[in-house]
Amino acid sequence: MSRDQDKPGGSGRNSSESEDDQQDALDNPEQSVRKKIRQNTPSPSKGNMPQASPPQFVSVEELMETAKGVTNMVLAHEIVVNGGFQIKPAELPENSLEKKVRDIVHKAFWDCLEAQLKEDPPSYDHAIKLVGEIKEALLSFLLPGHTRLRNQITEALDLELIKQEAENGALDITKLAEFIIGMMGTLCAPARDEEIKKLKEIHEIVPLFRAIFSVLDLMKMDMANFAVSSIRPHLMQQSVEYERKKFQELYEKQPNSLDFVTEWLRGAVDDLRYKLPPAVGDAAASSSRTPTLCHLAVQNHAYLKLLKWDHLQKPFPETVLMDQTRFQEMQLELDQLILTGAVLLVTFNAAGTALSGLPGFTDKLKTGIRVLLTGLHPSSSNLTEALATISEKVCAEVSGCLSQHGFTPFTLEKETVLKGQIQALANPDNSICKLIESRIQMFLESYLASGYQKSIPAIPGGLGAIQRELEEIAVKYIRLVNYNKMVFSPYYDAVLSSILNKEETAHLQGTLEDD
């Protein structure tokens, strides 16, 4: 049977959050998005069950329950908007009490198993219980159509027969382990082939059982991630309807729940009005003084404004509150990318474009720059100092590369000029940064205007050095915006109709008064 046929699935049975918890998640979405949903600590014989990370810890049962009923809005929202959402094993802090207790309990369990196996004759009580748990785990990886594999596992791991063999001194535990490892190799994802290979090299029973449970935990994690990718399309529409329904309930209780959304969209309308060319002539003035704005264009411009938002001074629109932290993170990523692109642009202008074509040189420079900019905002007081350090590092790298490849050496004068240009990027009005920023905005605006097309627009000139990073951010941003539109477009259209109708009414009144 092929690996594709044996890919694991899963089903859930645990209930999720209560309606009150869901309302709390809606009322306090920023906190809820980062809330960690912890799973009960398993018994030492079962090892560590995989949990979701980041930004949440979640069991497979909760995951599937979410798929069935979208009863956990925050988790459903996270799966839908985060294309990279994956279940990962939780790692306890090294010196935490929880980790110390877990390690002590696990050690006691495995020491007990080893002592039993060393008895004369050996006692297999604990070992048989472990085989039972392994059997359950293997069966859980099967899909309904895996009848042959199910029969093989049930027959080979027949606990009653194994107990009888143990009582009669005829149990070959090594043979059992070989069957288990072989079946794990059949059911696991290709990424786990190396772990399976290592299992075959372990010959002592206790270390082998410990390693088997460790790999089974990884396979459970793979199963959960396979479930995530499988349920995402199904979850999308359910989640859209559910979030819209919950917001409507909130709106009916609090009619002012769109006040900040109205301000946000009105600001976008004003921006676009300002950008419109002035009307020419009396006839044009009478008919085009307030040209109709496309709702979609206004919404797209409004979403772009979220990437330059003053989170300390301006309230965030209610409909995107759940993703405020995500927008803040993308805003910081873009700000740092603008600086990175600006540094690379002035560097290659000063050193010559030949360097940009050298394999790996651009990536090496870019990595060093981004490390030194990590966590820094353009308004940070440490930015000047960071750019001074970057200028020194860049000049050293450029000089070394020019010398290594036989190019004309970097003169002291050119080095001084380049350092000054890099350090000047700390100025908020720096023309290079403004150029990079405007082209990034142009790229994102073009991407938004393309709707739900999967192809990424062409990257504007001057952004080639940061193309990969920009596309990664853009894909996350567009996914988030498109999902938000699916949920809240009816509200946005209603608000925009009200704003634009009032403008039209005011324009007509002004025209009548002029007459």
Short mmCIF file of C-alpha atoms in Angstrom, two decimals:
data_model
loop_
_atom_site.label_atom_id
_atom_site.label_comp_id
_atom_site.label_asym_id
_atom_site.label_seq_id
_atom_site.Cartn_x
_atom_site.Cartn_y
_atom_site.Cartn_z
CA MET A 1 0.00 0.00 0.00
CA SER A 2 1.38 3.45 -0.90
CA ARG A 3 2.15 6.17 1.63
CA ASP A 4 -0.52 8.45 0.19
CA GLN A 5 -3.16 5.84 0.86
CA ASP A 6 -1.94 5.51 4.41
CA LYS A 7 -1.93 9.19 5.31
CA PRO A 8 -3.49 9.57 8.74
CA GLY A 9 -6.78 11.21 9.55
CA GLY A 10 -8.47 11.89 12.87
CA SER A 11 -11.75 12.48 14.59
CA GLY A 12 -12.61 14.46 17.70
CA ARG A 13 -15.02 14.10 20.55
CA ASN A 14 -14.18 16.77 23.15
CA SER A 15 -16.45 19.80 23.48
CA SER A 16 -15.01 23.30 23.06
CA GLU A 17 -15.63 26.73 24.53
CA SER A 18 -18.98 27.76 25.95
CA GLU A 19 -21.04 30.53 24.38
CA ASP A 20 -19.88 32.89 27.16
CA ASP A 21 -16.25 32.13 26.35
CA GLN A 22 -16.94 32.81 22.70
CA GLN A 23 -18.49 36.17 23.53
CA ASP A 24 -15.44 36.99 25.66
CA ALA A 25 -13.26 36.12 22.69
CA LEU A 26 -15.24 38.56 20.57
CA ASP A 27 -15.23 41.28 23.21
CA ASN A 28 -11.51 40.88 23.91
CA PRO A 29 -10.14 39.52 20.64
CA GLU A 30 -6.64 40.93 20.97
CA GLN A 31 -6.06 39.04 24.20
CA SER A 32 -7.91 35.96 22.99
CA VAL A 33 -5.81 35.52 19.87
CA ARG A 34 -2.72 34.97 21.99
CA LYS A 35 -4.45 32.88 24.67
CA LYS A 36 -2.89 29.43 24.99
CA ILE A 37 -5.29 26.53 25.22
CA ARG A 38 -3.46 23.91 27.25
CA GLN A 39 -4.04 20.19 27.17
CA ASN A 40 -3.93 17.95 30.24
CA THR A 41 -0.53 16.44 30.94
CA PRO A 42 -0.55 12.79 29.74
CA SER A 43 0.56 9.77 31.71
CA PRO A 44 4.25 8.94 31.44
CA SER A 45 3.50 5.80 29.48
CA LYS A 46 1.81 7.88 26.81
CA GLY A 47 4.55 10.46 26.46
CA ASN A 48 3.89 14.07 25.49
CA MET A 49 0.82 14.64 23.37
CA PRO A 50 1.50 17.21 20.62
CA GLN A 51 0.09 20.67 21.16
CA ALA A 52 -0.40 23.64 18.85
CA SER A 53 2.22 26.38 18.59
CA PRO A 54 2.23 29.33 17.94
CA PRO A 55 0.03 31.10 18.93
CA GLN A 56 -2.07 28.42 20.67
CA PHE A 57 -1.77 24.99 22.21
CA VAL A 58 -4.56 22.69 21.10
CA SER A 59 -5.35 18.99 21.10
CA VAL A 60 -6.39 17.01 18.04
CA GLU A 61 -9.85 16.57 19.57
CA GLU A 62 -10.29 20.35 19.95
CA LEU A 63 -9.09 20.81 16.39
CA MET A 64 -11.65 18.41 14.94
CA GLU A 65 -14.41 19.77 17.19
CA THR A 66 -13.64 23.18 15.77
CA ALA A 67 -13.97 21.80 12.25
CA LYS A 68 -17.37 20.30 13.02
CA GLY A 69 -19.04 23.20 14.77
CA VAL A 70 -16.73 26.22 14.71
CA THR A 71 -17.37 26.36 18.44
CA ASN A 72 -14.01 27.97 19.09
CA MET A 73 -14.04 31.12 16.97
CA VAL A 74 -10.51 32.23 17.82
CA LEU A 75 -8.98 28.86 16.92
CA ALA A 76 -11.01 28.63 13.71
CA HIS A 77 -9.97 32.16 12.77
CA GLU A 78 -6.31 31.30 13.42
CA ILE A 79 -6.40 28.21 11.22
CA VAL A 80 -8.10 30.05 8.35
CA VAL A 81 -5.97 33.22 8.24
CA ASN A 82 -2.64 31.64 9.16
CA GLY A 83 -1.55 29.56 6.18
CA GLY A 84 1.44 28.33 8.19
CA PHE A 85 -0.61 27.17 11.18
CA GLN A 86 0.83 23.91 12.48
CA ILE A 87 0.66 21.73 15.54
CA LYS A 88 4.05 21.59 17.25
CA PRO A 89 5.17 19.82 20.43
CA ALA A 90 5.15 22.03 23.50
CA GLU A 91 8.52 22.56 25.09
CA LEU A 92 8.51 23.11 28.84
CA PRO A 93 11.00 25.68 30.20
CA GLU A 94 14.25 23.92 31.13
CA ASN A 95 14.19 24.71 34.86
CA SER A 96 10.43 24.82 35.35
CA LEU A 97 8.78 22.82 38.14
CA GLU A 98 6.43 21.20 35.61
CA LYS A 99 9.37 19.85 33.59
CA LYS A 100 11.17 18.57 36.69
CA VAL A 101 8.07 16.74 37.93
CA ARG A 102 7.41 15.25 34.49
CA ASP A 103 11.01 14.05 34.15
CA ILE A 104 10.96 12.46 37.61
CA VAL A 105 7.69 10.63 36.92
CA HIS A 106 8.86 9.43 33.51
CA LYS A 107 12.17 8.20 34.89
CA ALA A 108 10.39 6.30 37.65
CA PHE A 109 8.11 4.64 35.12
CA TRP A 110 10.91 3.51 32.79
CA ASP A 111 13.08 2.38 35.72
CA CYS A 112 10.16 0.23 36.91
CA LEU A 113 9.79 -1.31 33.44
CA GLU A 114 13.51 -2.10 33.31
CA ALA A 115 13.38 -3.71 36.75
CA GLN A 116 10.47 -5.91 35.71
CA LEU A 117 12.23 -7.10 32.58
CA LYS A 118 15.34 -8.00 34.62
CA GLU A 119 13.39 -10.23 37.00
CA ASP A 120 13.88 -13.99 36.75
CA PRO A 121 11.63 -14.93 35.09
CA PRO A 122 10.91 -11.51 33.47
CA SER A 123 7.63 -9.78 34.29
CA TYR A 124 5.91 -8.32 31.22
CA ASP A 125 2.93 -6.58 32.87
CA HIS A 126 4.14 -3.03 32.11
CA ALA A 127 5.48 -4.01 28.71
CA ILE A 128 2.13 -5.51 27.65
CA LYS A 129 0.32 -2.32 28.73
CA LEU A 130 2.71 -0.33 26.56
CA VAL A 131 2.06 -2.65 23.62
CA GLY A 132 -1.67 -2.00 24.13
CA GLU A 133 -1.12 1.75 23.98
CA ILE A 134 1.05 1.38 20.88
CA LYS A 135 -1.70 -0.71 19.28
CA GLU A 136 -4.27 2.03 19.98
CA ALA A 137 -1.95 4.65 18.51
CA LEU A 138 -1.33 2.67 15.33
CA LEU A 139 -5.05 2.04 14.84
CA SER A 140 -5.77 5.75 15.30
CA PHE A 141 -3.62 6.55 12.27
CA LEU A 142 -5.76 4.40 9.95
CA LEU A 143 -8.49 5.63 7.66
CA PRO A 144 -11.77 3.67 7.32
CA GLY A 145 -10.56 2.01 4.12
CA HIS A 146 -7.39 0.55 5.67
CA THR A 147 -8.99 -2.82 6.36
CA ARG A 148 -5.92 -4.93 5.60
CA LEU A 149 -3.64 -2.86 7.85
CA ARG A 150 -6.24 -2.89 10.62
CA ASN A 151 -6.42 -6.68 10.49
CA GLN A 152 -2.62 -6.99 10.53
CA ILE A 153 -2.28 -4.77 13.61
CA THR A 154 -5.15 -6.44 15.47
CA GLU A 155 -3.78 -9.91 14.75
CA ALA A 156 -0.12 -9.22 15.50
CA LEU A 157 -0.84 -7.21 18.66
CA ASP A 158 -3.49 -9.48 20.16
CA LEU A 159 -3.03 -8.67 23.87
CA GLU A 160 -4.69 -11.85 25.13
CA LEU A 161 -2.39 -14.01 23.02
CA ILE A 162 0.63 -11.93 24.10
CA LYS A 163 -0.31 -12.43 27.79
CA GLN A 164 -0.57 -16.18 27.28
CA GLU A 165 2.83 -16.27 25.57
CA ALA A 166 4.33 -14.26 28.46
CA GLU A 167 2.84 -16.62 31.07
CA ASN A 168 4.28 -19.63 29.21
CA GLY A 169 7.71 -18.05 28.70
CA ALA A 170 7.25 -17.98 24.95
CA LEU A 171 6.98 -14.20 24.38
CA ASP A 172 9.42 -12.82 21.82
CA ILE A 173 9.28 -9.11 22.63
CA THR A 174 11.98 -8.32 20.05
CA LYS A 175 9.78 -9.76 17.32
CA LEU A 176 6.86 -7.62 18.53
CA ALA A 177 9.07 -4.52 18.42
CA GLU A 178 10.12 -5.34 14.84
CA PHE A 179 6.48 -5.58 13.74
CA ILE A 180 5.64 -2.28 15.47
CA ILE A 181 8.57 -0.47 13.84
CA GLY A 182 7.67 -1.90 10.44
CA MET A 183 4.06 -0.76 10.77
CA MET A 184 5.19 2.70 11.92
CA GLY A 185 7.35 2.88 8.81
CA THR A 186 4.32 2.08 6.66
CA LEU A 187 2.08 4.69 8.30
CA CYS A 188 4.48 7.56 8.92
CA ALA A 189 5.05 10.57 6.67
CA PRO A 190 8.21 10.51 4.52
CA ALA A 191 9.74 13.12 6.83
CA ARG A 192 9.87 10.50 9.60
CA ASP A 193 11.84 7.88 7.65
CA GLU A 194 15.07 8.87 9.39
CA GLU A 195 13.51 8.43 12.85
CA ILE A 196 12.22 4.97 11.85
CA LYS A 197 15.69 4.04 10.63
CA LYS A 198 17.18 5.02 14.00
CA LEU A 199 14.63 2.83 15.82
CA LYS A 200 15.95 -0.22 13.98
CA GLU A 201 19.42 0.47 15.39
CA ILE A 202 18.26 0.29 19.04
CA HIS A 203 18.55 -3.21 20.54
CA GLU A 204 17.83 -2.70 24.25
CA ILE A 205 14.12 -3.03 25.04
CA VAL A 206 13.58 -0.06 27.41
CA PRO A 207 15.41 2.55 25.28
CA LEU A 208 13.62 1.12 22.24
CA PHE A 209 10.18 1.52 23.81
CA ARG A 210 11.02 5.08 24.88
CA ALA A 211 12.12 5.91 21.34
CA ILE A 212 9.01 4.28 19.85
CA PHE A 213 6.74 6.48 21.96
CA SER A 214 8.76 9.54 20.99
CA VAL A 215 8.31 8.82 17.28
CA LEU A 216 4.61 8.00 17.80
CA ASP A 217 4.18 11.50 19.28
CA LEU A 218 5.73 12.97 16.15
CA MET A 219 3.36 10.90 14.02
CA LYS A 220 0.39 12.18 16.05
CA MET A 221 1.61 15.70 15.36
CA ASP A 222 1.84 14.90 11.64
CA MET A 223 -1.70 13.54 11.76
CA ALA A 224 -2.97 16.74 13.37
CA ASN A 225 -1.23 18.91 10.77
CA PHE A 226 -2.67 16.76 7.99
CA ALA A 227 -6.09 17.35 9.57
CA VAL A 228 -5.46 21.12 9.60
CA SER A 229 -4.70 21.20 5.87
CA SER A 230 -7.69 18.97 5.15
CA ILE A 231 -10.28 20.94 7.11
CA ARG A 232 -9.14 24.46 6.14
CA PRO A 233 -11.30 24.71 2.96
CA HIS A 234 -14.34 23.29 4.81
CA LEU A 235 -13.69 25.51 7.81
CA MET A 236 -13.43 28.70 5.75
CA GLN A 237 -17.10 29.11 4.88
CA GLN A 238 -18.33 27.93 8.28
CA SER A 239 -16.00 30.34 10.04
CA VAL A 240 -17.09 33.26 7.83
CA GLU A 241 -20.74 32.65 8.64
CA TYR A 242 -20.04 32.08 12.31
CA GLU A 243 -17.96 35.24 12.82
CA ARG A 244 -20.50 37.34 10.94
CA LYS A 245 -23.31 35.90 13.06
CA LYS A 246 -21.48 36.63 16.32
CA PHE A 247 -20.64 40.17 15.22
CA GLN A 248 -24.27 40.75 14.24
CA GLU A 249 -25.35 39.67 17.73
CA LEU A 250 -22.87 42.12 19.22
CA TYR A 251 -24.02 44.88 16.85
CA GLU A 252 -27.65 44.37 17.85
CA LYS A 253 -26.70 44.75 21.50
CA GLN A 254 -24.31 47.66 20.87
CA PRO A 255 -25.32 49.70 17.78
CA ASN A 256 -22.18 51.82 18.13
CA SER A 257 -20.00 48.80 17.36
CA LEU A 258 -19.11 50.22 13.94
CA ASP A 259 -18.10 53.73 15.04
CA PHE A 260 -14.37 53.16 14.60
CA VAL A 261 -14.97 51.28 11.34
CA THR A 262 -16.90 54.32 10.08
CA GLU A 263 -14.01 56.65 10.97
CA TRP A 264 -11.55 54.29 9.31
CA LEU A 265 -13.54 54.08 6.05
CA ARG A 266 -14.30 57.81 6.05
CA GLY A 267 -10.56 58.46 6.30
CA ALA A 268 -10.00 56.22 3.27
CA VAL A 269 -12.70 58.11 1.32
CA ASP A 270 -11.08 61.45 2.18
CA ASP A 271 -7.66 60.16 1.09
CA LEU A 272 -8.98 59.02 -2.28
CA ARG A 273 -10.94 62.25 -2.79
CA TYR A 274 -7.73 64.20 -2.18
CA LYS A 275 -5.89 62.13 -4.80
CA LEU A 276 -8.55 62.69 -7.49
CA PRO A 277 -7.54 65.19 -10.22
CA PRO A 278 -9.44 68.51 -10.08
CA ALA A 279 -12.40 68.95 -12.41
CA VAL A 280 -11.86 71.22 -15.43
CA GLY A 281 -14.51 73.66 -16.62
CA ASP A 282 -17.97 74.56 -15.31
CA ALA A 283 -19.69 71.54 -16.82
CA ALA A 284 -17.13 69.18 -15.36
CA ALA A 285 -17.39 70.90 -12.02
CA SER A 286 -21.15 70.52 -11.87
CA SER A 287 -21.11 66.83 -12.75
CA SER A 288 -17.82 65.60 -11.28
CA ARG A 289 -17.28 67.57 -8.13
CA THR A 290 -18.00 64.42 -6.14
CA PRO A 291 -17.32 61.50 -8.50
CA THR A 292 -18.53 58.13 -7.30
CA LEU A 293 -15.89 56.08 -5.54
CA CYS A 294 -15.80 52.31 -5.97
CA HIS A 295 -16.51 50.57 -2.65
CA LEU A 296 -13.81 48.00 -3.33
CA ALA A 297 -11.19 50.68 -4.01
CA VAL A 298 -12.07 52.42 -0.75
CA GLN A 299 -11.86 49.17 1.21
CA ASN A 300 -8.50 48.29 -0.33
CA HIS A 301 -7.10 51.71 0.52
CA ALA A 302 -8.48 51.37 4.06
CA TYR A 303 -6.67 48.06 4.52
CA LEU A 304 -3.43 49.64 3.32
CA LYS A 305 -3.87 52.31 5.99
CA LEU A 306 -3.78 49.55 8.63
CA LEU A 307 -0.12 48.97 7.75
CA LYS A 308 0.72 52.55 8.79
CA TRP A 309 -1.59 52.73 11.80
CA ASP A 310 -0.77 54.70 14.95
CA HIS A 311 -1.79 52.03 17.44
CA LEU A 312 -1.06 54.23 20.46
CA GLN A 313 -3.17 57.19 19.39
CA LYS A 314 -5.96 55.82 17.18
CA PRO A 315 -8.55 53.18 18.11
CA PHE A 316 -8.39 50.15 15.81
CA PRO A 317 -11.50 49.36 13.68
CA GLU A 318 -13.81 46.95 15.50
CA THR A 319 -14.03 44.38 12.70
CA VAL A 320 -10.26 43.81 12.59
CA LEU A 321 -9.61 43.92 16.32
CA MET A 322 -9.03 40.18 16.47
CA ASP A 323 -6.09 40.65 14.10
CA GLN A 324 -4.68 43.88 15.49
CA THR A 325 -1.55 42.14 16.79
CA ARG A 326 -1.08 40.45 13.42
CA PHE A 327 -1.32 43.79 11.59
CA GLN A 328 1.16 45.32 14.04
CA GLU A 329 3.62 42.50 13.37
CA MET A 330 3.30 42.93 9.59
CA GLN A 331 3.70 46.69 9.97
CA LEU A 332 6.97 46.19 11.85
CA GLU A 333 8.14 43.60 9.30
CA LEU A 334 7.46 46.02 6.44
CA ASP A 335 9.17 48.92 8.21
CA GLN A 336 12.28 46.80 8.70
CA LEU A 337 12.06 45.55 5.11
CA ILE A 338 11.93 49.15 3.86
CA LEU A 339 15.14 49.93 5.73
CA THR A 340 16.77 46.71 4.51
CA GLY A 341 15.83 47.49 0.90
CA ALA A 342 17.08 51.06 1.25
CA VAL A 343 20.45 49.93 2.67
CA LEU A 344 20.90 47.42 -0.17
CA LEU A 345 19.89 49.99 -2.80
CA VAL A 346 22.41 52.64 -1.69
CA THR A 347 25.07 49.95 -1.21
CA PHE A 348 24.84 48.57 -4.74
CA ASN A 349 24.58 52.07 -6.19
CA ALA A 350 27.85 52.94 -4.46
CA ALA A 351 29.70 49.64 -4.97
CA GLY A 352 28.45 48.78 -8.44
CA THR A 353 25.75 46.37 -9.61
CA ALA A 354 28.34 43.64 -10.28
CA LEU A 355 28.32 42.76 -6.60
CA SER A 356 24.56 42.20 -6.55
CA GLY A 357 24.97 39.41 -9.10
CA LEU A 358 27.50 37.46 -7.07
CA PRO A 359 25.99 34.20 -5.74
CA GLY A 360 25.03 34.53 -2.10
CA PHE A 361 26.45 38.02 -1.53
CA THR A 362 23.11 39.82 -1.45
CA ASP A 363 21.62 37.22 0.92
CA LYS A 364 24.67 37.46 3.18
CA LEU A 365 24.38 41.26 3.38
CA LYS A 366 20.61 41.07 3.82
CA THR A 367 20.84 38.56 6.68
CA GLY A 368 23.33 40.71 8.56
CA ILE A 369 21.25 43.84 8.08
CA ARG A 370 18.01 42.21 9.22
CA VAL A 371 19.65 40.76 12.32
CA LEU A 372 20.85 44.21 13.37
CA LEU A 373 17.41 45.72 12.68
CA THR A 374 15.48 43.05 14.60
CA GLY A 375 12.91 44.64 16.88
CA LEU A 376 13.72 48.20 15.78
CA HIS A 377 10.98 50.56 14.62
CA PRO A 378 11.82 53.53 12.33
CA SER A 379 11.01 55.86 15.23
CA SER A 380 13.22 53.93 17.67
CA SER A 381 15.88 55.96 19.48
CA ASN A 382 18.34 53.13 18.80
CA LEU A 383 17.90 53.24 15.03
CA THR A 384 20.73 55.73 14.46
CA GLU A 385 23.13 53.57 16.44
CA ALA A 386 21.99 50.41 14.62
CA LEU A 387 22.46 52.04 11.20
CA ALA A 388 25.95 53.19 12.19
CA THR A 389 26.82 49.58 13.04
CA ILE A 390 25.23 48.40 9.80
CA SER A 391 27.24 50.92 7.78
CA GLU A 392 30.48 49.62 9.26
CA LYS A 393 29.53 45.99 8.59
CA VAL A 394 28.33 46.68 5.04
CA CYS A 395 31.50 48.58 4.12
CA ALA A 396 33.66 45.78 5.51
CA GLU A 397 31.70 43.15 3.54
CA VAL A 398 31.81 45.19 0.34
CA SER A 399 35.56 45.87 0.62
CA GLY A 400 36.27 42.19 1.27
CA CYS A 401 34.11 41.05 -1.64
CA LEU A 402 35.61 43.57 -4.09
CA SER A 403 39.10 42.45 -3.13
CA GLN A 404 38.24 38.75 -3.30
CA HIS A 405 36.80 38.98 -6.82
CA GLY A 406 39.39 41.33 -8.28
CA PHE A 407 37.17 44.41 -8.61
CA THR A 408 38.45 47.97 -8.15
CA PRO A 409 39.05 48.46 -4.42
CA PHE A 410 36.66 50.59 -2.39
CA THR A 411 38.35 53.94 -1.75
CA LEU A 412 38.21 55.65 1.63
CA GLU A 413 36.17 58.46 0.08
CA LYS A 414 33.55 56.08 -1.33
CA GLU A 415 33.41 54.24 1.98
CA THR A 416 32.79 57.48 3.86
CA VAL A 417 30.03 58.49 1.43
CA LEU A 418 28.32 55.08 1.70
CA LYS A 419 28.42 55.16 5.51
CA GLY A 420 26.84 58.60 5.45
CA GLN A 421 24.10 57.48 3.05
CA ILE A 422 23.26 54.44 5.20
CA GLN A 423 23.18 56.46 8.42
CA ALA A 424 21.00 59.10 6.73
CA LEU A 425 18.26 56.47 6.38
CA ALA A 426 17.35 57.17 10.02
CA ASN A 427 15.74 60.42 8.84
CA PRO A 428 11.95 59.87 8.54
CA ASP A 429 11.91 62.00 5.38
CA ASN A 430 14.76 60.17 3.66
CA SER A 431 13.99 60.07 -0.07
CA ILE A 432 15.34 56.52 -0.56
CA CYS A 433 13.12 55.11 2.19
CA LYS A 434 10.15 57.05 0.81
CA LEU A 435 10.81 55.58 -2.64
CA ILE A 436 11.03 52.00 -1.33
CA GLU A 437 7.89 52.51 0.78
CA SER A 438 5.85 53.95 -2.10
CA ARG A 439 6.81 51.03 -4.36
CA ILE A 440 5.89 48.50 -1.68
CA GLN A 441 2.53 50.26 -1.28
CA MET A 442 2.10 50.15 -5.07
CA PHE A 443 2.83 46.42 -5.07
CA LEU A 444 0.39 45.65 -2.25
CA GLU A 445 -2.30 47.86 -3.81
CA SER A 446 -1.91 45.99 -7.09
CA TYR A 447 -2.13 42.67 -5.24
CA LEU A 448 -5.31 43.75 -3.43
CA ALA A 449 -6.88 44.94 -6.68
CA SER A 450 -6.26 41.53 -8.27
CA GLY A 451 -8.93 40.11 -5.96
CA TYR A 452 -8.74 36.38 -5.29
CA GLN A 453 -6.33 35.56 -8.10
CA LYS A 454 -3.50 33.36 -6.87
CA SER A 455 -0.74 34.89 -9.00
CA ILE A 456 1.48 37.50 -7.38
CA PRO A 457 1.89 40.77 -9.35
CA ALA A 458 5.27 41.78 -10.74
CA ILE A 459 7.65 43.34 -8.23
CA PRO A 460 8.34 47.05 -8.92
CA GLY A 461 11.87 48.12 -9.83
CA GLY A 462 14.33 48.56 -7.00
CA LEU A 463 12.75 45.85 -4.84
CA GLY A 464 14.44 42.83 -6.41
CA ALA A 465 16.83 42.36 -3.48
CA ILE A 466 13.93 42.02 -1.03
CA GLN A 467 11.48 40.27 -3.36
CA ARG A 468 11.29 36.98 -1.45
CA GLU A 469 10.65 38.64 1.92
CA LEU A 470 8.11 41.06 0.43
CA GLU A 471 6.16 38.27 -1.25
CA GLU A 472 6.05 36.29 2.00
CA ILE A 473 4.57 39.26 3.87
CA ALA A 474 2.21 40.04 0.99
CA VAL A 475 0.77 36.51 0.92
CA LYS A 476 0.02 36.66 4.67
CA TYR A 477 -1.44 40.16 4.32
CA ILE A 478 -3.68 39.34 1.34
CA ARG A 479 -4.97 36.16 3.00
CA LEU A 480 -5.88 38.15 6.10
CA VAL A 481 -7.54 40.98 4.16
CA ASN A 482 -9.52 38.68 1.86
CA TYR A 483 -10.84 36.69 4.80
CA ASN A 484 -11.85 39.87 6.62
CA LYS A 485 -13.65 41.06 3.51
CA MET A 486 -15.56 37.79 3.27
CA VAL A 487 -16.80 38.21 6.84
CA PHE A 488 -17.49 41.94 7.02
CA SER A 489 -18.09 43.22 3.47
CA PRO A 490 -21.87 43.64 4.06
CA TYR A 491 -21.10 45.99 6.95
CA TYR A 492 -18.45 47.87 4.98
CA ASP A 493 -20.80 48.33 2.02
CA ALA A 494 -23.53 49.67 4.29
CA VAL A 495 -21.18 52.13 6.00
CA LEU A 496 -19.70 53.32 2.69
CA SER A 497 -23.16 53.74 1.14
CA SER A 498 -24.11 55.95 4.08
CA ILE A 499 -20.90 58.02 3.83
CA LEU A 500 -21.09 58.49 0.07
CA ASN A 501 -24.84 59.20 0.09
CA LYS A 502 -24.31 61.95 2.66
CA GLU A 503 -21.58 63.40 0.45
CA GLU A 504 -23.89 63.33 -2.55
CA THR A 505 -26.71 64.95 -0.55
CA ALA A 506 -24.38 67.69 0.69
CA HIS A 507 -23.17 68.27 -2.87
CA LEU A 508 -26.74 68.59 -4.20
CA GLN A 509 -27.67 71.00 -1.41
CA GLY A 510 -24.61 73.08 -2.20
CA THR A 511 -25.51 73.13 -5.90
CA LEU A 512 -29.08 74.27 -5.15
CA GLU A 513 -27.84 77.04 -2.87
CA ASP A 514 -25.43 78.21 -5.57
CA ASP A 515 -28.31 78.35 -8.06
#
